[in-house]
Amino acid sequence: MKIDPNSPADLSAQIAKAIRDAIMSGDLLVDERLPSEAELSEQFNVSRPTVREALKRLGAQSLIRTQRGATGGAFVNRLRFEDAYGQQITTSTLLLSMNDVSFGTACEARYALERSCAALASERRTADHLATMRAETHRQSQPSLTDEAFCASDVAFHRALVDAAGNPVISYQLAGAVEAMQPLMNMITFSARSRETIVGFHSQITDALEQRDGAAVDLHLSALADYTNTLAQSVIDARQAAKTNS
Amino acid sequence: MKIDPNSPADLSAQIAKAIRDAIMSGDLLVDERLPSEAELSEQFNVSRPTVREALKRLGAQSLIRTQRGATGGAFVNRLRFEDAYGQQITTSTLLLSMNDVSFGTACEARYALERSCAALASERRTADHLATMRAETHRQSQPSLTDEAFCASDVAFHRALVDAAGNPVISYQLAGAVEAMQPLMNMITFSARSRETIVGFHSQITDALEQRDGAAVDLHLSALADYTNTLAQSVIDARQAAKTNS
DNA sequence: AGACGTTTAATTGTCTGACAAATGAAAATT
DNA sequence: AATTTTCATTTGTCAGACAATTAAACGTCT
């Protein structure tokens, strides 16, 4: 592991990259302890604050964890799916909001990917998944629910559907697509009528899943996607019209 | 934005979180300049190195960028899809390797998600996408290609297929699933026979895509998934047998 | 000998103060 | 007016110090 003091890049960035590469190449194993900050600053010939900045960078990506005390130090962190979920959701949400991704594009991505779970979920869904989905669907039928809570429940429903596919890699990959939709959905005001329709789709999806009918799940998901898109479009149109009038 | 000096968490982590929240809530807009490090250290009542550690954390997530000089400083960064790709691939690769995700699980996730692109890609594929896919398929038929280069070309082929769906959100979400497979694929030694079979599938997929036949794309993808899985299984079995004999 | 405090050494977390390097803006000069 | 010089601002880096934490080593008492 070497760094170039004359490179245009920050030293701390170079050091972070060197250590990151060592982790990714398997040179540093999970739970292995890195040299202490003092030792690293000697090895790389930089000061301790610079080493610390590099370690903080790696910590932000959950690649290492640090511990104080006599036997403390920085350790290669086993990246857990739950940790990765959070980062994935943060990144996805910011990507959508900062790049002016349209509701339609995000919605299309979400449902396209989610439909790919239909077959697997039908095979593997447990009673637990069904119970969660029914509970959320029931919650969604409460008229007292705020729009925000309705959206949150919608996300929980779809997350249960994705988890029912029983593949942690899929759950991880779709966490971003499903959760990042929430801020976009929150811009919609749901009428009692539209809530009812969505709840109906959710019931149909859950029923089909219970009967392990993957094709039906796919069909209803597709219909729900269309309906959601239509709903969003009408909101956008209405907003556009209001703008023109004012 | 306030922090708690008595919290168990690091001050730099708290500060990073405060700024991250401000960005995600829209309190800080894209390209907006943050206060200088000196000002931030006054505001949060911490030293400059601590502020810097916080900023490096945010930099590692591409949430901010920094610039030296008179009008420099830290700016809220527009998170680009290309930047997010890299992080996504890093995280996905580490997730698979650190959690002992089986080839089967990763492969299932990859093809399940990829198949969800079949319909969209059939509608929207351009001549460019087809050309890339044919070029990669042709490269794969060169016997002189190393296994590693063969895998890299395979990834490029599938990335083109995903991109053909014409939805940047899908491309982003699938970047991890597709690229993170490469290290796992690299463990397989491809015989001339198996390469030929894979190239055949790739040709069929490209043909179907050219004819905008989404169902056929889906079918061939599914067949390729099965074949890849069988291939990997035979490698694993052979390795197991060798282990037992030794 | 074994259980239980105490000390100690190692390590990260934080602070202070300083200087170097980059960079754009303002001032001076031609 | 154009060009060069100076300068102020800001990040990047360094050195050294002290506080907080923690586990292991050490003593002490039973």
Coordinates of C-alpha atoms in Angstrom, one line a residue, chain B residues 67-208:
Chain B
Q67 CA -12.7 23.3 -3.4
R68 CA -9.7 25.2 -2.3
G69 CA -9.0 28.9 -2.7
A70 CA -10.6 32.2 -2.0
T71 CA -14.1 31.4 -3.2
G72 CA -13.7 27.7 -2.3
G73 CA -15.4 25.7 0.4
A74 CA -17.7 22.8 0.7
F75 CA -20.7 22.6 -1.7
V76 CA -23.7 20.4 -1.7
N77 CA -23.0 18.0 -4.5
R78 CA -25.5 17.0 -7.2
L79 CA -25.4 13.2 -6.8
R80 CA -25.0 11.9 -10.3
F81 CA -26.1 8.5 -11.5
E82 CA -22.5 7.6 -12.5
D83 CA -21.1 8.5 -9.1
A84 CA -23.9 6.4 -7.5
Y85 CA -23.1 3.5 -9.8
G86 CA -19.6 3.2 -8.3
Q87 CA -20.8 3.2 -4.7
Q88 CA -23.6 0.8 -5.5
I89 CA -21.1 -1.6 -7.1
T90 CA -18.6 -1.4 -4.2
T91 CA -21.3 -2.0 -1.6
S92 CA -23.0 -4.8 -3.5
T93 CA -19.7 -6.6 -4.2
L94 CA -18.7 -6.4 -0.5
L95 CA -22.1 -7.5 0.6
L96 CA -21.9 -10.7 -1.5
S97 CA -18.4 -11.6 -0.5
M98 CA -18.7 -10.7 3.2
N99 CA -22.0 -12.5 3.8
D100 CA -21.1 -15.7 2.0
V101 CA -24.0 -15.2 -0.4
S102 CA -24.2 -18.3 -2.6
F103 CA -23.7 -18.2 -6.3
G104 CA -27.3 -19.5 -6.7
T105 CA -28.8 -16.7 -4.6
A106 CA -26.9 -13.9 -6.4
C107 CA -27.6 -15.4 -9.7
E108 CA -31.3 -15.7 -9.0
A109 CA -31.4 -12.1 -7.9
R110 CA -29.5 -10.9 -11.0
Y111 CA -31.6 -12.7 -13.5
A112 CA -34.9 -12.1 -11.8
L113 CA -34.2 -8.3 -11.8
E114 CA -32.8 -8.4 -15.3
R115 CA -35.8 -10.2 -16.7
S116 CA -37.9 -7.2 -15.6
C117 CA -36.1 -5.2 -18.2
A118 CA -37.0 -7.5 -21.1
A119 CA -40.3 -5.8 -22.0
L120 CA -39.1 -2.2 -21.6
A121 CA -35.9 -2.9 -23.4
S122 CA -37.8 -4.5 -26.3
E123 CA -39.8 -1.3 -26.7
R124 CA -36.9 1.1 -26.4
R125 CA -33.7 -0.5 -27.5
T126 CA -31.8 1.6 -30.0
A127 CA -29.4 0.4 -32.7
D128 CA -26.6 1.5 -30.4
H129 CA -27.6 -1.0 -27.7
L130 CA -27.9 -3.8 -30.2
A131 CA -24.5 -2.9 -31.7
T132 CA -22.9 -3.0 -28.2
M133 CA -24.4 -6.3 -27.5
R134 CA -23.4 -7.8 -30.8
A135 CA -19.8 -6.5 -30.4
E136 CA -19.5 -8.0 -26.9
T137 CA -21.0 -11.3 -28.1
H138 CA -18.5 -11.4 -30.9
R139 CA -15.6 -10.6 -28.5
Q140 CA -16.8 -13.5 -26.3
S141 CA -16.4 -15.9 -29.2
Q142 CA -12.7 -15.3 -29.5
P143 CA -11.0 -18.3 -28.0
S144 CA -8.0 -16.3 -27.0
L145 CA -10.0 -14.4 -24.4
T146 CA -9.0 -15.1 -20.8
D147 CA -11.8 -16.2 -18.4
E148 CA -11.6 -12.8 -16.7
A149 CA -12.0 -10.9 -19.9
F150 CA -14.8 -13.2 -20.9
C151 CA -16.6 -12.3 -17.6
A152 CA -16.0 -8.6 -18.1
S153 CA -17.5 -8.8 -21.6
D154 CA -20.4 -10.7 -20.2
V155 CA -21.0 -7.9 -17.7
A156 CA -20.8 -5.3 -20.5
F157 CA -23.3 -7.3 -22.5
H158 CA -25.8 -7.4 -19.7
R159 CA -25.3 -3.8 -18.8
A160 CA -26.2 -2.8 -22.4
L161 CA -29.3 -4.9 -22.1
V162 CA -30.3 -3.2 -18.9
D163 CA -29.5 0.2 -20.3
A164 CA -31.7 -0.6 -23.3
A165 CA -34.7 -0.4 -21.0
G166 CA -34.1 3.4 -21.1
N167 CA -34.8 4.0 -17.5
P168 CA -31.9 5.5 -15.5
V169 CA -33.3 4.4 -12.2
I170 CA -33.4 0.8 -13.3
S171 CA -29.9 1.0 -14.7
Y172 CA -28.7 2.3 -11.3
Q173 CA -30.5 -0.3 -9.3
L174 CA -29.2 -3.1 -11.4
A175 CA -25.7 -1.9 -11.7
G176 CA -24.9 -3.5 -8.3
A177 CA -26.7 -6.8 -9.1
V178 CA -25.0 -7.2 -12.5
E179 CA -21.4 -6.0 -11.6
A180 CA -21.2 -7.6 -8.2
M181 CA -21.7 -11.0 -9.9
Q182 CA -18.3 -10.7 -11.7
P183 CA -16.1 -11.8 -8.8
L184 CA -18.4 -14.8 -8.4
M185 CA -18.3 -15.6 -12.1
N186 CA -14.6 -15.3 -12.1
M187 CA -14.4 -18.4 -9.9
I188 CA -15.7 -20.4 -12.8
T189 CA -13.4 -21.8 -15.5
F190 CA -15.3 -21.6 -18.8
S191 CA -14.7 -24.5 -21.2
A192 CA -14.9 -23.8 -24.9
R193 CA -18.1 -25.7 -25.0
S194 CA -19.8 -23.6 -22.2
R195 CA -18.6 -20.4 -23.8
E196 CA -20.1 -21.4 -27.0
T197 CA -23.4 -22.1 -25.3
I198 CA -23.4 -18.8 -23.6
V199 CA -22.6 -16.9 -26.8
G200 CA -25.5 -18.7 -28.4
F201 CA -27.8 -17.5 -25.7
H202 CA -26.5 -14.0 -26.1
S203 CA -27.1 -14.1 -29.8
Q204 CA -30.7 -15.3 -29.3
I205 CA -31.3 -12.5 -26.8
T206 CA -30.0 -9.9 -29.1
D207 CA -32.0 -11.2 -32.0
A208 CA -35.2 -11.2 -29.9

